[in-house]
Coordinates of C-alpha atoms in Angstrom, one line a residue:
X668 CA -26.2 6.8 -8.1
X669 CA -25.2 3.7 -9.8
X670 CA -27.1 0.8 -10.1
X671 CA -25.8 -2.5 -11.8
X672 CA -29.0 -5.0 -12.1
X673 CA -28.3 -8.8 -12.7
X674 CA -25.1 -7.7 -14.6
X675 CA -22.3 -10.0 -15.9
X676 CA -19.2 -10.1 -18.3
X677 CA -17.8 -13.0 -19.9
X678 CA -14.0 -13.3 -21.5
X679 CA -14.3 -15.7 -23.9
X680 CA -15.2 -19.0 -22.2
X681 CA -14.4 -17.4 -19.0
X682 CA -17.2 -15.9 -16.4
X683 CA -15.9 -13.0 -14.5
X684 CA -19.0 -12.2 -12.6
X685 CA -22.7 -13.2 -13.4
X686 CA -26.3 -12.3 -11.5
X687 CA -24.8 -9.1 -9.9
X688 CA -27.1 -6.4 -8.3
X689 CA -24.5 -3.6 -6.6
X690 CA -26.5 0.1 -5.7
X691 CA -23.6 2.8 -5.3
X692 CA -24.6 5.8 -3.3
X693 CA -23.2 9.3 -2.6
X694 CA -20.4 9.6 -0.2
X695 CA -20.1 5.7 -0.8
X696 CA -16.1 4.5 0.6
X697 CA -15.3 1.5 -1.2
X698 CA -12.6 -1.7 -1.9
X699 CA -13.3 -3.4 -4.6
X700 CA -11.3 -6.6 -4.0
X701 CA -10.5 -10.5 -5.0
X702 CA -7.8 -12.4 -6.6
X703 CA -6.1 -11.3 -10.0
X704 CA -8.2 -12.1 -12.7
X705 CA -11.3 -12.1 -11.7
X706 CA -12.5 -8.8 -13.2
X707 CA -11.6 -6.1 -10.6
X708 CA -10.6 -3.5 -13.4
X709 CA -13.0 -4.3 -16.0
X710 CA -15.9 -3.9 -13.2
X711 CA -13.9 -0.6 -12.4
X712 CA -14.0 0.2 -16.6
X713 CA -17.4 -0.8 -16.8
X714 CA -18.5 1.5 -14.3
X715 CA -16.7 4.3 -15.7
X716 CA -18.1 3.8 -18.9
X717 CA -15.0 2.3 -20.9
X718 CA -16.4 -1.1 -21.0
X719 CA -19.6 -2.9 -21.9
X720 CA -21.7 -5.7 -19.9
X721 CA -22.7 -9.0 -21.5
X722 CA -25.7 -9.0 -19.9
X723 CA -27.7 -7.0 -17.0
X724 CA -28.0 -3.1 -17.1
X725 CA -26.0 -0.5 -15.8
X726 CA -28.1 2.5 -14.4
X727 CA -26.6 5.9 -14.0
X728 CA -28.1 8.9 -12.2
X729 CA -28.6 11.7 -14.7
X730 CA -25.8 14.5 -15.0
X731 CA -23.8 12.5 -13.1
X732 CA -19.9 12.9 -13.3
X733 CA -17.5 9.9 -13.4
X734 CA -13.8 9.9 -12.8
X735 CA -11.3 7.4 -13.6
X736 CA -7.7 6.6 -12.8
X737 CA -6.2 3.7 -14.9
X738 CA -3.3 1.4 -13.4
X739 CA -1.2 3.3 -15.7
X740 CA -0.6 4.4 -19.5
X741 CA -1.7 8.3 -19.1
X742 CA 0.5 11.1 -20.2
X743 CA 0.7 14.6 -20.8
X744 CA 2.7 16.9 -23.1
X745 CA 2.4 20.6 -24.3
X746 CA 1.6 22.2 -21.0
X747 CA 3.6 22.7 -17.4
X748 CA 2.4 21.0 -14.9
X749 CA 0.3 23.9 -12.9
X750 CA -1.4 24.7 -16.7
X751 CA -2.2 20.6 -17.2
X752 CA -4.3 20.8 -13.8
X753 CA -5.6 24.4 -14.3
X754 CA -7.0 22.8 -17.3
X755 CA -9.8 21.2 -14.7
X756 CA -11.3 24.5 -14.5
X757 CA -11.3 25.8 -18.3
X758 CA -15.4 26.5 -17.9
X759 CA -14.6 28.3 -14.6
X760 CA -11.8 30.0 -16.3
X761 CA -14.0 31.0 -19.5
X762 CA -16.9 32.4 -17.2
X763 CA -14.3 34.1 -15.4
X764 CA -13.2 36.0 -18.6
X765 CA -16.4 36.5 -19.2
X766 CA -16.7 38.3 -16.0
X767 CA -13.7 40.6 -16.9
X768 CA -16.0 41.2 -20.6
X769 CA -18.9 42.3 -18.9
X770 CA -17.4 44.6 -16.6
X771 CA -15.7 46.5 -19.7
X772 CA -19.2 46.7 -21.5
X773 CA -20.8 48.1 -17.8
X774 CA -18.1 50.7 -17.6
X775 CA -19.2 51.9 -21.1
X776 CA -22.9 51.6 -21.0
X777 CA -25.2 54.4 -18.7
X778 CA -26.1 53.3 -15.3
X779 CA -29.4 54.0 -15.4
X780 CA -30.2 52.4 -19.3
X781 CA -32.1 48.9 -19.0
X782 CA -28.7 47.1 -21.3
X783 CA -26.3 48.1 -17.9
X784 CA -29.5 46.4 -15.9
X785 CA -29.1 43.1 -17.9
X786 CA -25.4 43.4 -18.0
X787 CA -25.0 43.3 -14.2
X788 CA -27.5 40.9 -13.4
X789 CA -25.7 38.5 -16.3
X790 CA -22.5 39.7 -13.9
X791 CA -24.6 39.0 -10.3
X792 CA -25.2 35.5 -12.0
X793 CA -21.7 34.7 -13.2
X794 CA -20.3 36.0 -10.1
X795 CA -22.3 33.7 -7.8
X796 CA -21.6 30.8 -9.6
X797 CA -18.1 31.4 -10.1
X798 CA -18.0 32.4 -6.0
X799 CA -19.8 29.2 -5.2
X800 CA -17.4 27.2 -7.0
X801 CA -14.2 28.3 -5.7
X802 CA -13.6 30.3 -8.5
X803 CA -11.3 32.7 -6.3
X804 CA -9.0 29.6 -5.3
X805 CA -8.5 27.8 -8.1
X806 CA -4.4 28.7 -7.9
X807 CA -4.3 27.5 -3.9
X808 CA -6.6 24.4 -4.6
X809 CA -4.0 23.8 -7.7
X810 CA -0.9 24.0 -5.3
X811 CA -2.6 22.1 -2.4
X812 CA -2.9 19.5 -4.3
X813 CA 0.0 18.8 -6.3
X814 CA 2.2 19.8 -3.3
X815 CA 0.4 16.8 -1.5
X816 CA 1.7 14.9 -4.6
X817 CA 5.0 15.4 -3.7
X818 CA 5.2 18.1 -6.7
X819 CA 7.7 20.8 -5.4
X820 CA 7.2 24.6 -6.4
X821 CA 9.8 24.3 -8.9
X822 CA 8.1 21.0 -10.5
X823 CA 4.9 23.4 -10.9
X824 CA 6.9 25.4 -14.0
X825 CA 8.2 22.7 -16.0
X826 CA 6.5 20.4 -19.0
X827 CA 4.5 17.7 -18.3
X828 CA 6.5 15.7 -20.8
X829 CA 9.7 15.9 -18.9
X830 CA 8.7 13.3 -15.9
X831 CA 8.5 9.8 -15.9
X832 CA 5.3 7.7 -16.4
X833 CA 4.7 7.3 -12.4
X834 CA 4.6 11.4 -12.2
X835 CA 2.3 11.7 -15.1
X836 CA 0.1 9.4 -12.9
X837 CA -0.1 11.7 -10.1
X838 CA -0.3 14.7 -12.6
X839 CA -3.6 12.4 -14.0
X840 CA -4.4 11.9 -9.9
X841 CA -4.6 15.2 -9.1
X842 CA -6.5 16.6 -12.1
X843 CA -9.4 13.9 -11.1
X844 CA -8.7 15.0 -7.4
X845 CA -9.2 18.5 -8.5
X846 CA -12.0 17.4 -10.6
X847 CA -14.3 16.5 -7.8
X848 CA -16.5 14.0 -9.6
X849 CA -19.7 12.7 -8.1
X850 CA -17.7 9.2 -7.9
X851 CA -14.0 8.6 -8.1
X852 CA -12.7 5.5 -9.8
X853 CA -9.4 4.4 -8.3
X854 CA -7.6 1.5 -9.5
X855 CA -4.3 1.4 -7.8
X856 CA -4.0 4.9 -7.1
X857 CA -0.9 4.4 -4.7
X858 CA 1.5 2.3 -7.1
X859 CA 3.4 5.7 -8.0
X860 CA 3.2 7.3 -4.4
X861 CA 5.8 7.6 -1.4
X862 CA 4.8 7.4 1.3
X863 CA 4.6 11.0 2.0
X864 CA 1.9 11.5 -0.7
X865 CA 0.3 8.2 0.1
X866 CA -0.7 9.7 3.9
X867 CA -1.7 12.7 2.4
X868 CA -4.1 11.0 -0.3
X869 CA -5.2 8.9 2.6
X870 CA -6.1 12.1 4.3
X871 CA -7.4 13.7 1.2
X872 CA -9.7 11.2 0.9
X873 CA -11.3 11.2 4.2
X874 CA -12.0 14.1 3.4
X875 CA -13.4 14.0 0.4
X876 CA -17.5 14.9 -0.5
X877 CA -18.8 11.9 -2.7
X878 CA -18.6 8.7 -4.0
X879 CA -15.0 6.6 -3.8
X880 CA -14.8 2.9 -5.4
X881 CA -10.9 2.1 -5.4
X882 CA -9.0 -1.2 -6.2
X883 CA -5.7 -1.1 -3.8
X884 CA -3.3 -4.2 -2.9
X885 CA -1.9 -2.0 0.2
X886 CA -4.6 -3.4 2.9
X887 CA -3.4 -0.5 5.5
X888 CA -4.8 2.0 2.8
X889 CA -7.8 0.5 1.9
X890 CA -8.6 0.7 5.8
X891 CA -8.0 3.8 6.4
X892 CA -10.2 5.1 3.3
X893 CA -13.2 2.2 3.0
X894 CA -16.2 1.2 4.9
X895 CA -17.5 -1.4 2.8
X896 CA -15.6 -3.4 1.1
X897 CA -17.0 -5.3 -2.6
X898 CA -15.6 -8.8 -3.2
X899 CA -15.1 -10.6 -6.5
X900 CA -15.1 -14.3 -5.2
X901 CA -16.6 -17.2 -6.9
X902 CA -18.5 -14.8 -10.0
X903 CA -20.3 -13.2 -7.2
X904 CA -19.8 -10.1 -5.5
X905 CA -20.2 -9.9 -1.8
X906 CA -21.0 -6.1 0.0
X907 CA -19.2 -6.6 3.3
X908 CA -19.5 -3.5 6.0
X909 CA -16.4 -2.3 7.1
X910 CA -12.7 -1.8 6.6
X911 CA -10.9 -4.6 4.6
X912 CA -9.0 -5.8 8.1
X913 CA -13.3 -6.6 9.4
X914 CA -13.5 -7.9 5.6
X915 CA -10.8 -10.5 6.7
X916 CA -12.8 -11.8 9.6
X917 CA -16.6 -11.6 8.2
X918 CA -14.7 -13.2 4.9
X919 CA -13.7 -16.5 7.0
X920 CA -16.9 -16.4 8.8
X921 CA -18.5 -16.0 5.4
X922 CA -16.4 -19.1 4.1
X923 CA -17.4 -21.3 7.2
X924 CA -21.2 -21.2 6.8
X925 CA -21.0 -21.2 3.1
X926 CA -18.3 -24.7 3.7
X927 CA -21.5 -25.9 5.9
X928 CA -24.2 -25.2 3.6
X929 CA -22.2 -26.8 0.6
X930 CA -22.1 -30.2 3.1
X931 CA -25.7 -29.7 4.0
X932 CA -27.1 -29.5 0.5
X933 CA -24.6 -32.5 -1.2
X934 CA -26.5 -34.5 1.9
X935 CA -29.8 -33.5 0.4
X936 CA -29.2 -34.6 -3.2
X937 CA -27.6 -37.5 -2.2
X938 CA -30.7 -38.4 -0.1
X939 CA -33.1 -37.5 -3.2
X940 CA -31.1 -39.3 -5.9
X941 CA -30.7 -42.3 -3.6
X942 CA -34.4 -42.3 -3.3
X943 CA -34.9 -41.8 -6.7
X944 CA -32.6 -44.2 -8.2
X945 CA -34.4 -47.0 -5.5
X946 CA -37.9 -46.4 -6.3
X947 CA -37.6 -45.2 -9.5
X948 CA -39.4 -48.3 -11.4
X949 CA -42.2 -48.8 -8.9
X950 CA -45.4 -47.5 -10.1
X951 CA -46.4 -47.4 -6.0
X952 CA -44.0 -44.9 -5.5
X953 CA -43.9 -42.6 -8.7
X954 CA -45.9 -39.5 -6.7
X955 CA -43.0 -39.5 -4.0
X956 CA -40.7 -39.7 -6.8
X957 CA -41.7 -37.3 -8.9
X958 CA -41.6 -35.1 -5.8
X959 CA -38.4 -35.6 -5.3
X960 CA -37.7 -35.2 -8.9
X961 CA -38.5 -31.5 -8.7
X962 CA -37.3 -30.7 -5.3
X963 CA -33.8 -32.0 -7.2
X964 CA -33.9 -29.8 -10.2
X965 CA -35.2 -26.1 -8.2
X966 CA -31.9 -26.7 -5.8
X967 CA -29.3 -23.7 -7.1
X968 CA -26.1 -25.6 -6.5
X969 CA -23.7 -23.9 -4.2
X970 CA -20.5 -23.9 -5.9
X971 CA -17.0 -24.2 -3.8
X972 CA -14.3 -22.7 -5.7
X973 CA -10.9 -23.9 -5.7
X974 CA -8.9 -22.8 -3.2
X975 CA -7.1 -19.4 -4.2
X976 CA -3.0 -20.1 -5.0
X977 CA -0.8 -17.8 -3.2
X978 CA 2.9 -18.0 -3.3
X979 CA 4.7 -20.4 -0.7
X980 CA 8.8 -19.8 -0.1
X981 CA 11.0 -19.1 2.2
X982 CA 14.4 -17.3 2.2
X983 CA 17.5 -19.7 2.5
X984 CA 18.4 -19.2 6.3
X985 CA 22.5 -18.1 5.6
X986 CA 25.1 -18.8 7.8
X987 CA 25.7 -16.3 10.3
X988 CA 27.5 -12.8 9.8
X989 CA 29.4 -10.9 12.3
X990 CA 27.4 -8.8 15.0
X991 CA 27.9 -6.1 13.2
X992 CA 27.1 -6.1 9.4
X993 CA 27.7 -2.6 7.9
X994 CA 29.5 0.0 9.5
X995 CA 28.5 3.5 7.7
X996 CA 30.9 6.2 8.4
X997 CA 30.3 9.8 7.7
X998 CA 29.2 9.2 4.0
X999 CA 28.2 11.8 1.1
X1000 CA 26.9 10.9 -2.0
X1001 CA 26.8 12.9 -4.9
X1002 CA 25.8 13.1 -8.3
X1003 CA 27.6 16.0 -10.4
X1004 CA 26.9 19.1 -8.4
X1005 CA 24.0 17.4 -6.6
X1006 CA 24.5 16.2 -2.7
X1007 CA 22.2 13.7 -2.8
X1008 CA 23.0 13.0 1.1
X1009 CA 26.1 13.8 3.6
X1010 CA 27.5 12.8 6.9
X1011 CA 25.1 9.9 7.1
X1012 CA 26.8 7.6 10.3
X1013 CA 25.1 4.5 11.6
X1014 CA 25.5 1.1 12.0
X1015 CA 23.4 -1.8 10.7
X1016 CA 23.7 -5.2 13.1
X1017 CA 23.1 -9.2 12.2
X1018 CA 18.8 -9.7 12.4
X1019 CA 18.4 -5.8 12.1
X1020 CA 14.6 -5.3 9.5
X1021 CA 15.7 -1.2 8.4
X1022 CA 13.0 0.6 6.7
X1023 CA 14.4 3.4 4.3
X1024 CA 12.1 5.9 3.9
X1025 CA 11.9 9.3 2.4
X1026 CA 10.1 11.2 -0.3
X1027 CA 10.4 9.9 -4.3
X1028 CA 14.0 11.1 -5.3
X1029 CA 14.9 11.8 -1.5
X1030 CA 18.4 8.9 -2.1
X1031 CA 16.6 5.7 -0.9
X1032 CA 17.3 4.0 -4.1
X1033 CA 21.0 5.2 -3.8
X1034 CA 21.8 4.0 -0.3
X1035 CA 20.4 0.6 -0.9
X1036 CA 23.3 1.0 -4.3
X1037 CA 26.0 1.9 -1.5
X1038 CA 25.0 -0.8 0.5
X1039 CA 25.1 -3.2 -2.4
X1040 CA 28.2 -2.0 -3.5
X1041 CA 26.9 -1.5 -6.7
X1042 CA 28.3 2.5 -6.6
X1043 CA 30.4 4.2 -4.4
X1044 CA 30.3 6.8 -1.6
X1045 CA 31.8 10.3 -2.8
X1046 CA 33.1 10.5 0.6
X1047 CA 33.7 8.8 3.8
X1048 CA 33.6 4.7 4.4
X1049 CA 31.1 1.8 4.1
X1050 CA 32.3 -1.2 5.9
X1051 CA 31.1 -4.5 5.6
X1052 CA 31.0 -6.5 8.5
X1053 CA 33.2 -10.0 8.9
X1054 CA 31.8 -13.2 7.2
X1055 CA 29.1 -10.5 5.3
X1056 CA 27.0 -11.8 1.9
X1057 CA 25.6 -9.2 0.1
X1058 CA 22.1 -9.7 -2.1
X1059 CA 20.3 -7.2 -3.7
X1060 CA 16.8 -6.7 -5.3
X1061 CA 17.3 -3.6 -7.6
X1062 CA 13.6 -1.8 -8.4
X1063 CA 14.1 -2.7 -11.9
X1064 CA 15.7 -5.7 -11.4
X1065 CA 13.4 -7.8 -14.1
X1066 CA 15.2 -5.2 -16.6
X1067 CA 18.8 -7.3 -15.7
X1068 CA 17.3 -10.7 -17.0
X1069 CA 17.3 -12.0 -20.9
X1070 CA 13.9 -11.3 -21.8
X1071 CA 14.7 -14.3 -24.9
X1072 CA 15.0 -16.9 -22.3
X1073 CA 12.4 -19.4 -20.8
X1074 CA 12.2 -19.6 -17.5
X1075 CA 13.3 -22.6 -16.5
X1076 CA 16.2 -22.5 -18.5
X1077 CA 17.6 -19.2 -16.9
X1078 CA 17.4 -20.8 -13.5
X1079 CA 19.0 -23.8 -14.6
X1080 CA 22.2 -21.4 -15.7
X1081 CA 21.7 -19.5 -12.6
X1082 CA 22.3 -22.9 -10.5
X1083 CA 23.1 -25.3 -12.6
X1084 CA 23.3 -27.9 -9.5
X1085 CA 19.8 -27.7 -8.7
X1086 CA 17.4 -30.8 -10.5
X1087 CA 14.5 -30.1 -12.5
X1088 CA 12.3 -31.1 -10.1
X1089 CA 13.8 -28.5 -7.4
X1090 CA 13.7 -26.1 -10.3
X1091 CA 10.1 -26.4 -10.8
X1092 CA 9.0 -26.5 -7.7
X1093 CA 10.7 -23.1 -7.1
X1094 CA 9.2 -21.8 -9.6
X1095 CA 5.3 -23.3 -8.9
X1096 CA 5.9 -21.6 -5.8
X1097 CA 5.8 -18.3 -7.3
X1098 CA 2.8 -19.2 -9.5
X1099 CA 4.3 -20.3 -12.4
X1100 CA 3.4 -24.1 -12.9
X1101 CA 3.1 -26.6 -15.6
X1102 CA 3.4 -24.7 -18.7
X1103 CA 4.5 -21.0 -17.9
X1104 CA 8.0 -22.6 -16.8
X1105 CA 8.4 -22.2 -20.6
X1106 CA 7.3 -18.6 -20.8
X1107 CA 9.8 -16.3 -22.2
X1108 CA 10.6 -13.6 -19.9
X1109 CA 9.3 -10.9 -22.4
X1110 CA 6.1 -12.3 -22.5
X1111 CA 5.7 -11.9 -18.7
X1112 CA 3.6 -9.2 -17.4
X1113 CA 5.4 -6.3 -15.0
X1114 CA 4.3 -8.2 -11.7
X1115 CA 5.6 -11.6 -13.5
X1116 CA 8.3 -11.0 -14.1
X1117 CA 8.8 -9.0 -10.3
X1118 CA 8.0 -12.2 -8.8
X1119 CA 10.3 -14.3 -11.2
X1120 CA 12.8 -11.9 -10.7
X1121 CA 12.8 -12.6 -6.3
X1122 CA 12.2 -16.3 -7.0
X1123 CA 15.4 -16.2 -9.1
X1124 CA 17.3 -14.7 -6.1
X1125 CA 16.5 -17.2 -3.8
X1126 CA 19.1 -19.0 -5.8
X1127 CA 21.7 -17.5 -4.0
X1128 CA 21.1 -17.4 -0.5
X1129 CA 22.8 -14.6 1.4
X1130 CA 22.7 -13.0 5.1
X1131 CA 22.3 -9.4 3.9
X1132 CA 19.3 -8.7 1.6
X1133 CA 18.5 -5.8 0.3
X1134 CA 15.4 -5.2 -1.2
X1135 CA 14.4 -1.8 -3.7
X1136 CA 10.8 -2.4 -3.6
X1137 CA 10.2 -5.9 -3.2
X1138 CA 6.1 -5.6 -3.3
X1139 CA 5.4 -3.5 -6.2
X1140 CA 3.3 -5.7 -8.7
X1141 CA 2.5 -7.9 -5.6
X1142 CA -1.0 -9.0 -4.7
X1143 CA -2.0 -9.0 -1.0
X1144 CA -1.6 -12.8 -0.7
X1145 CA 2.0 -12.6 -2.2
X1146 CA 3.0 -9.7 0.1
X1147 CA 1.5 -11.5 3.0
X1148 CA 3.4 -14.6 1.8
X1149 CA 7.0 -12.9 1.0
X1150 CA 6.6 -10.5 5.0
X1151 CA 6.2 -14.5 6.7
X1152 CA 9.3 -15.3 4.7
X1153 CA 11.2 -12.3 5.7
X1154 CA 10.1 -12.8 9.4
X1155 CA 11.6 -16.4 9.4
X1156 CA 15.4 -15.4 7.8
X1157 CA 17.7 -15.5 9.8
X1158 CA 19.8 -12.4 8.3
X1159 CA 19.7 -9.0 8.4
X1160 CA 17.5 -7.1 5.7
X1161 CA 17.4 -3.4 4.7
X1162 CA 14.5 -2.3 2.3
X1163 CA 12.7 0.3 1.0
X1164 CA 8.5 -0.3 0.2
X1165 CA 6.2 2.4 0.0
X1166 CA 3.4 -0.3 1.4
X1167 CA 2.7 0.9 5.0
X1168 CA 1.1 -2.2 6.5
X1169 CA 4.4 -3.9 5.1
X1170 CA 6.4 -1.7 6.8
X1171 CA 4.8 -1.6 10.2
X1172 CA 5.2 -5.3 10.5
X1173 CA 8.8 -6.0 9.6
X1174 CA 11.0 -3.1 10.3
X1175 CA 12.8 -3.1 13.6
X1176 CA 14.1 0.8 13.0
X1177 CA 14.0 2.9 9.9
X1178 CA 16.2 5.5 8.5
X1179 CA 14.5 8.9 7.1
X1180 CA 16.5 10.1 4.0
X1181 CA 15.3 13.5 3.0
X1182 CA 16.9 17.2 2.8
X1183 CA 20.6 16.0 2.5
X1184 CA 20.3 14.5 5.8
X1185 CA 20.6 10.1 7.4
X1186 CA 18.8 10.3 10.1
X1187 CA 17.6 6.6 11.8
X1188 CA 14.7 6.2 14.1
X1189 CA 14.3 3.2 16.0
X1190 CA 11.2 0.9 15.7
X1191 CA 8.3 0.2 13.2
X1192 CA 6.8 3.1 10.8
X1193 CA 4.2 3.9 13.4
X1194 CA 6.9 4.7 15.8
X1195 CA 8.4 7.0 13.4
X1196 CA 5.2 8.7 12.9
X1197 CA 5.2 9.1 16.0
X1198 CA 8.5 10.0 17.6
X1199 CA 8.1 12.4 14.1
X1200 CA 5.2 14.2 15.4
X1201 CA 6.5 14.3 19.0
X1202 CA 9.8 16.1 18.0
X1203 CA 7.6 18.6 15.9
X1204 CA 5.5 19.8 18.8
X1205 CA 8.8 19.8 21.5
X1206 CA 11.6 22.2 21.9
X1207 CA 14.1 21.6 19.8
X1208 CA 16.6 20.9 23.0
X1209 CA 14.0 18.2 23.9
X1210 CA 13.5 17.5 20.2
X1211 CA 17.3 16.6 19.4
X1212 CA 17.7 14.2 23.1
X1213 CA 19.0 10.9 22.2
X1214 CA 16.9 8.1 21.0
X1215 CA 16.3 4.5 22.4
X1216 CA 15.4 1.8 20.6
X1217 CA 12.0 1.3 22.1
X1218 CA 8.2 1.2 21.1
X1219 CA 5.9 4.3 20.9
X1220 CA 3.4 4.6 23.6
X1221 CA -0.2 5.5 22.9
X1222 CA -0.7 8.4 24.5
X1223 CA -4.6 10.5 25.3
X1224 CA -4.4 14.2 25.2
X1225 CA -6.0 14.3 28.7
X1226 CA -6.2 12.1 31.8
X1227 CA -9.4 10.2 31.2
X1228 CA -10.5 6.8 30.9
X1229 CA -9.5 4.9 28.2
X1230 CA -10.7 1.8 26.2
X1231 CA -9.7 -1.6 27.4
X1232 CA -7.1 -1.8 24.1
X1233 CA -5.5 1.6 24.9
X1234 CA -5.3 0.9 28.4
X1235 CA -3.4 -3.0 27.7
X1236 CA -1.3 -1.0 24.9
X1237 CA -0.2 1.2 28.0
X1238 CA 0.3 -1.4 30.2
X1239 CA 2.4 -3.3 27.7
X1240 CA 4.8 -0.1 27.1
X1241 CA 5.2 0.4 30.8
X1242 CA 6.6 -3.0 31.1
X1243 CA 9.0 -2.9 28.1
X1244 CA 10.0 0.3 29.9
X1245 CA 11.0 -1.6 33.3
X1246 CA 12.8 -4.2 31.5
X1247 CA 14.7 -1.8 29.1
X1248 CA 16.0 0.7 32.1
X1249 CA 16.7 -2.7 33.9
X1250 CA 18.8 -3.7 30.8
X1251 CA 20.6 -0.4 30.4
X1252 CA 21.5 -0.2 34.0
X1253 CA 23.0 -3.7 34.0
X1254 CA 25.0 -2.2 31.0
X1255 CA 26.0 0.9 32.7
X1256 CA 27.8 -1.3 35.4
X1257 CA 29.2 -3.7 33.2
X1258 CA 30.8 -0.6 31.2
X1259 CA 31.9 0.8 34.5
X1260 CA 33.4 -2.4 35.6
X1261 CA 35.3 -1.6 32.6
X1262 CA 36.6 1.6 33.5
X1263 CA 38.6 -0.3 36.3
X1264 CA 40.8 -2.2 33.3
X1265 CA 43.0 0.7 31.8
X1266 CA 43.6 0.2 28.3
X1267 CA 44.2 3.8 26.8
X1268 CA 43.6 7.1 27.1
X1269 CA 41.1 6.9 24.2
X1270 CA 39.1 4.0 25.5
X1271 CA 38.5 5.1 28.6
X1272 CA 37.2 8.5 27.4
X1273 CA 34.8 6.1 24.7
X1274 CA 33.5 4.5 27.9
X1275 CA 33.1 7.0 29.5
X1276 CA 30.7 9.1 26.6
X1277 CA 28.8 5.7 26.3
X1278 CA 27.9 5.5 30.0
X1279 CA 26.9 8.8 29.9
X1280 CA 25.0 8.5 26.7
X1281 CA 23.2 5.6 28.3
X1282 CA 22.4 7.3 31.8
X1283 CA 20.7 10.4 30.1
X1284 CA 18.6 7.8 28.3
X1285 CA 18.1 5.9 31.1
X1286 CA 16.6 9.4 32.9
X1287 CA 14.5 9.8 30.1
X1288 CA 13.0 6.2 29.7
X1289 CA 12.4 7.1 33.6
X1290 CA 10.1 10.2 33.0
X1291 CA 8.5 8.7 30.0
X1292 CA 7.5 5.7 32.3
X1293 CA 6.5 8.0 35.1
X1294 CA 3.9 9.8 32.7
X1295 CA 2.5 6.4 31.7
X1296 CA 1.9 4.8 35.2
X1297 CA 0.6 8.2 36.2
X1298 CA -1.9 8.2 33.3
X1299 CA -2.8 4.3 33.9
X1300 CA -3.9 4.8 37.5
X1301 CA -5.8 8.2 36.1
X1302 CA -7.7 5.9 33.9
X1303 CA -8.6 2.8 36.1

């Protein structure tokens, strides 16, 4: 469908890639990866016809339709959201109008005439094309895509210019999906999507009938959507079969092989050069020397590129706070007549890693601002615990930076007691090296400003960190380092992220905000989804039963033999449940012991209620443990 032959591209003196041979076929699912600056977006633009090659050829199948979505920069005006998406079907709508005109003509013509037969034949031809192209379901197609991308029905009738840049990109993405081109080229399509819209897009692309090539820094999204990885590395493009996780394994193996081949080649080159230098002056060895010179000239040198730079840092380990970091008691937040949420009630304890989830606009950033003290609740109380110190990283934190300031000067002003060596070292951890430290903030890209804002936050150690979209503009390596640093951090973290992998690996619980409510779910995002799906399929009385801080099991629909990995997860879950049941029975016994020492009627009632709730939780856990044991036994 698309073929690149001996393709090469350079910018000034920098070669992005060369000697590239690549075939993209119908229904391919390809993830395009590589370090920042290797040319991923450039290659996507070349395939889309927006840039040209410096060498080689790009051959396209005749009649192929290509759809390209850039990272940002698209905007629309003059139509409602629904009307803008319907422009995708202008040709079909023209056919629909012609159908109506033909019907009117047929009503005015003698059915026995040759003209009538000609009109009828044209009508049937148009109707066949219209029907085959889904012309009778255009409204429902547009509605399904807009709903999936997070637009409410009220949004459909709003003018496109009323929406922010991120939502404008959603409209552009929606139009591309409705067009169904032969090949979709998507450059960071999830940048402006919340988790719900991202999950919907995963499902949509899984059923997309044509080819997809995409760039993404979200490894979970790549794992869910692609079947091949094309990596730009060492000025070459290498194709790996499998998703992103498979690619990382194969790449490590390939790098080991490449280094071994490089070592062997260097040894052979040294042998040849040694022989040539030793016997060059001896006439009796002239033939052998010439033979080795020719061999040396024919060797295609293996290059081992410099190791890719990565961010290396750790959060300062803070002094310990009290066990309870924040108590949220019946909190509500309103802006004018609009209630964002109400009756929010939960505690955050030392060491928690809490992910806030919900659709865009549900109130995640609002909750973080309330926890940080930047805003006050409209009702209720947010009470910080003993010795709690708060650090807040806003989604647009870089906007608070002085655009005229140089990086090193700005850091020195924030931390006058730090040495220049310490400050330069910190900046180096965030990929600002050598003369980069003297750059003014205003010349930095969005990703660079985000990295710098994170670096600056490290100068103010605290034991309670609030992070609103810290992974925006970070590549996968940077996200991994941030993730590891947060795992090692001994304080408490509340964060918002649209990166599924990041949430799964970090969160110990999830707080869902939406529909004016705030609901706490124990476990990571996978556990949250499992519980949501479970509750949706259970009667209301069961679905609203008290939750327990546990990891969701992997459940099979029928009692059948499971694969070893699934069986191992079930056995691990059963073991975890046994331990939890034992711990809770000990807690119940301790609480019952406290009842023997009367303090007050209120305290006695509180302990009794706690004991009753824990007994109910134990009953639920024992029921789940029994089901798991039966499933494990049946699968052996």
